[in-house]
Steps between C-alpha positions, in 0.01 A plus 500: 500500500552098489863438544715135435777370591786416248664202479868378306508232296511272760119577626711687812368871594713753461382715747378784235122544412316610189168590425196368322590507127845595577693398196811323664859459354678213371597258774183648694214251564168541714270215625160447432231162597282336324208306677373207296201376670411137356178295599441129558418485056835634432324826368708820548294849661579761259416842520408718249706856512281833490453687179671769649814335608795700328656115383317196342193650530217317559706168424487196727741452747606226742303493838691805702860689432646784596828629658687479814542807742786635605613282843211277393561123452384307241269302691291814693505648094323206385231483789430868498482498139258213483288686804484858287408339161264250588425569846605143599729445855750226424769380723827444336711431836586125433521570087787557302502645097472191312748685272623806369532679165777743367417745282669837403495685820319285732433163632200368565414232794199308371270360779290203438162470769266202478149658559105413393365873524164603413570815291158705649695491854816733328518874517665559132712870581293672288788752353722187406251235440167481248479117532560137594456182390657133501687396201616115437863513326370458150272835538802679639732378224225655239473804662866533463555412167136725352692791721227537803749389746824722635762363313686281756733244314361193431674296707420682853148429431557114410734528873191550662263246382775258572567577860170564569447129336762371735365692815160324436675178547679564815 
């Protein structure tokens, strides 16, 4: 049993706990990551979701999501996350989200990490994973609108190019 912390409207915890799937009441919000891994020709890893997958699947997805653990932060979320589904240690220690997202029920913190990787050297999680590729913004931006991609709003995606834009020039 996976269990998550809740959090008020103000991203606080609450001290109560849910688990996976848990449908949560008004005024009730969990937190998950996304890690949006970005290399040096502003092409996006995306991963392709299993067949199986009870949600979107077999749709494209950004490079690695998933939700935060109960007394988890944010940061160890996004690490272990990116670890299990790709098999890939990052450290996060000195990073911050470069934003976050409201939706109904949840935030999401949305990591940004500047990496060339050589996509033999991952070990995809084969029960959440089929696939990976690199995808410039344009290909993403198709995938979205011909319905291949998870539906993320438009503008998240265009957030990412555009930071990862400005963290090339940094």
């Amino acid at each position: 049993m996976e269990l998550f912390d809740i959090y008020d409207d103000d991203r606080n915890r609450t001290g109560r706990t849910a688990e996976r799937n848990q449908k949560l009441k008004d005024g009730e919000y969990q937190l998950i990551v996304h890690v949006n891994i970005m290399n040096t020709q502003n092409q996006l890893l995306i991963q392709q979701r299993q067949p199986h997958k009870q949600d979107f699947p077999g749709y494209w997805d950004i490079s690695v999501g998933g939700g935060v653990r109960a007394g988890e932060t944010s940061r160890d979320a996004a690490e272990r996350e990116v670890f299990e589904e790709l098999g890939l240690a990052i450290d996060l220690a000195e990073t911050v989200p470069y934003f976050w997202i409201h939706f109904p029920n949840g935030f999401a913190d949305e990591y940004i990490v500047h990496q060339d990787l050589e996509l033999d050297m991952l070990n995809l999680q084969q029960t959440e994973v089929q696939n990976v590729k690199w995808a410039s913004y344009d290909e993403v931006m198709s995938m979205l609108t011909e319905g291949t991609f998870f539906p993320y709003h438009q503008s998240m995606l265009e957030l990412i190019f555009s930071f990862s834009e400005i963290g090339e020039k940094t």
